[in-house]
Amino acid sequence: MAQLHRPGSLDEAVELLSGLDNAMVYGGGTAIQILIKQGILFADHFVDLATVPGLREVTADDRGVTVGPMVSIRRMETAAPPLAADAYRHVANPRVRNTASVGGNLAHGDYRLDPPTALLVLDAVVLATSAGGTREIPVREFFTDFQETALEPGELVSGVRIPNQDASAGYHFEKNSSLGENDWPCASAAVLLDDRTVHIGLGAVAPVPVYVTADIAGLDDQGAVDAAIAAVEPVLDPIPDVRGGAEYKRRLARVTVEDAVRRAWKDRDHG
Amino acid sequence: MTTQITVKVNGVEHFLDVEDDALLLDVLREKVGTTSVREGCGVGACGACTVLSGGMSVSSCLALAVRYDGAELTTAEGLDETDDVVSSFVDCDAAQCGYCIPGFVLMSRELLAENARPSECQITEHLEGNICRCGTYPEIRKAVAAAAERRSPR
Ligand SMILES: Cc1cc2nc3c(=O)[nH]c(=O)nc-3n(C[C@H](O)[C@H](O)[C@H](O)COP(=O)(O)OP(=O)(O)OC[C@H]3O[C@@H](n4cnc5c(N)ncnc54)[C@H](O)[C@@H]3O)c2cc1C
Ligand code: FES
Ligand code: FES
C-alpha cells in the first residue's frame, strides 16, 4: 500500500507531490479505491487533500463561480450553472456524490465522465497548481488523450472556474446507459443552444470527452438537429466494450445528441 | 503506518488504532463491531455498507478510516423501533432477508433530513444507489413515504 501523507497547506501538498517518487493526489478516493481493489493502481505515495484548508470553497461573482477541488459533486448540483448542475446530478448516486470531488472528477480523465461534457460547453477553466505557481488550463484543452490530461507531473487541480450560463440560451444534458439505469453512460451529451450556435459536449463516445459546435442561424428545429449530428459525426470514435460495440455506440450517440438538441430547443423557446 | 483515531459511533466514543489503508467498512465491522454495516459490491454501487457521517451518507467500502478521525457516525445499531424510519420499514414489511435494509434506512434518514416531504420520484432518486437483492423496492418506497408522514403529518 502506498504511504499516506496528510499535508496541512496547499504549499505543503505541492511540495510533497513534486518531491516524492510516484506520488498521487488523493481526492474523494472513490475512483482510487476501486483501482486499488482491481489491483491496477501503482502509486507509492498518496497526498491527501482532505486536511488542506480552503479547498472546499465556492465563490460566486458576476462572471461565474469558482470552486475548490475538494467541493463535493453533490454540492455542485446546486452551486453550478444549470447545465453543469444537471450533469453533476447524473453522476453515480447521492452517496458517491457526497464523497467524490470536483478536482478528482476532472483529473481522473475518464472519457465517460458526465460533468466534463457540460464544463466543455460552458468553457470552464481548470486552475493547476504546482510548486512553481498556478496556471490556467481551458477545459477545452484539458483532456489530451485516452485517460490523459494536460496536468504536468507535480501539478494538482486547485480549482475550477465555470462562467455563467447565457440565460436566454436553451440547455439540456442527456445521458443514456446500456447495462442498467444507474450504470456509467454509454453516450452522453450536454447541449447549449442560442439563436445562432449549438454547443455540444460529448461523453463516452470517443477516447476523450469532446466539444463541437454547429451554426444553426436561420434553421428550424429539424435543421438544428441535422446540423448538430453532422457536426458530431467526424469526432465519433467509440471504444467497443461490454456496454456496446462501436456501431451501436455511434448510433446511440446520434440519438443522444438529437434528444438533447430537441430538448434544448424547447427549453430556449418555452423556458 | 498506524494512526490513532477517535470516532463517535452511535454516540459512543471509540479510540482505535487503524492502518493508513484501512477502510471504514472493515474498521466498523472488525474493531467497533457494528456488523449491520455490510459489504455488497465493494465499489460504491449497492449501498449495503452505508453509514452516516455527521448525517451525510458515505459508502464505507470506498472510505479511508483515518479520514473519519473526530467524526460522528450513525449505523443501524444506533436506531431502534422508536425511530420513525425503522418503524415504518417494519410496518410496511420492507425487509425480506434484510441484508440491504440498514443501508436503505440510513439513506432514507438522510433524505428526510434534507427534504421532509419527498415526492415518490425524489424517494426513488435518493435511493438509486441502493440494491435490494430480494426486490422489496415497492415496500421500501412505501416505508419511506410512511416515515415522512409520521415525522411531519400533513
Ligand atoms: C458506483 C460509481 C458509479 C459511478 N458512476 C458515474 C457516472 O455515472 N458518471 C460519472 O461521470 N462518473 C461516475 N463515477 C465516477 C466518479 O465520478 C469518480 O469516481 C469521481 O468523480 C472521482 O472523484 P474522487 O474525488 O473520488 O477522485 P479520486 O478517487 O480521489 O481520484 C481520481 C483521480 O484523480 C486524481 N486526483 C484527485 N483529486 C485531484 C486533484 N485535486 N488534482 C489532481 N489530481 C487529482 C487522483 O490522483 C486519481 O488519479 C462513478 C463512481 C462510482 C464509485
Ligand atoms: S459495498 Fe459499499 S456500496 Fe456496495
Ligand atoms: S431484503 Fe434481501 S436484499 Fe433487500
Coordinates of C-alpha atoms in Angstrom, one line a residue, chain A residues 112-216:
Chain A
R112 CA -17.1 8.6 -19.9
L113 CA -17.5 11.1 -17.1
D114 CA -20.6 13.2 -17.2
P115 CA -19.5 16.6 -15.8
P116 CA -16.8 17.3 -18.4
T117 CA -19.4 17.4 -21.1
A118 CA -21.0 20.5 -19.6
L119 CA -17.8 22.1 -18.5
L120 CA -16.6 21.9 -22.1
V121 CA -19.7 23.7 -23.3
L122 CA -19.5 26.4 -20.7
D123 CA -15.8 27.0 -21.4
A124 CA -14.7 26.3 -17.8
V125 CA -11.1 26.9 -16.8
V126 CA -9.0 24.5 -14.7
L127 CA -6.6 26.0 -12.2
A128 CA -3.5 23.9 -12.0
T129 CA -1.1 24.5 -9.1
S130 CA 2.5 23.2 -8.7
A131 CA 5.4 24.3 -6.5
G132 CA 6.1 26.7 -9.4
G133 CA 2.8 28.5 -9.1
T134 CA -0.7 28.4 -10.6
R135 CA -1.6 28.3 -14.3
E136 CA -5.0 28.3 -16.1
I137 CA -5.9 25.5 -18.5
P138 CA -9.1 25.9 -20.5
V139 CA -11.1 22.7 -20.0
R140 CA -11.3 22.5 -23.8
E141 CA -7.5 21.8 -23.8
F142 CA -7.5 19.7 -20.6
F143 CA -8.4 16.2 -22.0
T144 CA -5.5 15.4 -24.2
D145 CA -5.7 11.7 -24.9
F146 CA -7.2 8.4 -23.6
Q147 CA -7.1 8.8 -19.8
E148 CA -4.6 11.7 -20.1
T149 CA -4.9 15.3 -19.1
A150 CA -2.9 18.4 -19.5
L151 CA -1.7 18.2 -15.9
E152 CA 2.1 18.1 -15.6
P153 CA 3.8 15.9 -13.1
G154 CA 3.8 17.8 -9.8
E155 CA 0.6 19.7 -10.6
L156 CA -2.8 19.3 -9.0
V157 CA -6.2 20.8 -9.7
S158 CA -6.6 23.6 -7.3
G159 CA -9.9 24.9 -8.6
V160 CA -12.3 25.2 -11.5
R161 CA -13.9 28.4 -12.8
I162 CA -17.2 28.0 -14.5
P163 CA -18.6 31.0 -16.4
N164 CA -22.2 31.9 -16.0
Q165 CA -24.6 30.3 -18.5
D166 CA -26.3 32.6 -21.1
A167 CA -29.8 32.8 -19.5
S168 CA -31.6 33.2 -22.8
A169 CA -30.0 30.1 -24.3
G170 CA -31.7 26.7 -24.1
Y171 CA -29.9 23.8 -22.5
H172 CA -30.2 20.1 -21.8
F173 CA -28.0 17.2 -20.5
E174 CA -28.9 13.8 -21.9
K175 CA -27.4 10.5 -20.7
N176 CA -28.0 7.1 -22.0
S177 CA -26.8 3.9 -20.3
S178 CA -27.0 0.4 -21.8
L179 CA -26.4 -2.0 -18.9
G180 CA -28.8 -0.5 -16.3
E181 CA -30.5 2.6 -15.3
N182 CA -27.8 3.6 -12.8
D183 CA -24.8 2.5 -14.9
W184 CA -22.0 4.6 -16.3
P185 CA -23.1 6.4 -19.5
C186 CA -22.8 4.7 -22.9
A187 CA -23.4 8.0 -24.6
S188 CA -24.0 11.5 -23.1
A189 CA -24.4 15.0 -24.4
A190 CA -24.5 18.4 -22.9
V191 CA -26.1 21.0 -25.2
L192 CA -26.4 24.8 -25.0
L193 CA -28.2 26.5 -27.9
D194 CA -28.8 30.1 -28.7
D195 CA -30.2 31.7 -32.0
R196 CA -27.0 31.1 -34.0
T197 CA -25.0 28.3 -32.5
V198 CA -25.4 24.9 -30.8
H199 CA -22.6 23.9 -28.4
I200 CA -22.2 20.2 -27.8
G201 CA -20.1 18.4 -25.2
L202 CA -20.0 14.6 -25.8
G203 CA -19.1 11.9 -23.3
A204 CA -18.3 8.2 -23.7
V205 CA -18.3 8.1 -27.5
A206 CA -14.6 8.9 -28.2
P207 CA -11.4 8.3 -26.2
V208 CA -11.8 11.8 -24.7
P209 CA -14.7 14.0 -23.9
V210 CA -15.2 16.2 -27.0
Y211 CA -16.6 19.6 -27.8
V212 CA -18.1 20.7 -31.1
T213 CA -20.3 23.5 -32.3
A214 CA -22.6 23.9 -35.3
D215 CA -24.0 27.0 -36.9
I216 CA -27.8 27.0 -36.7

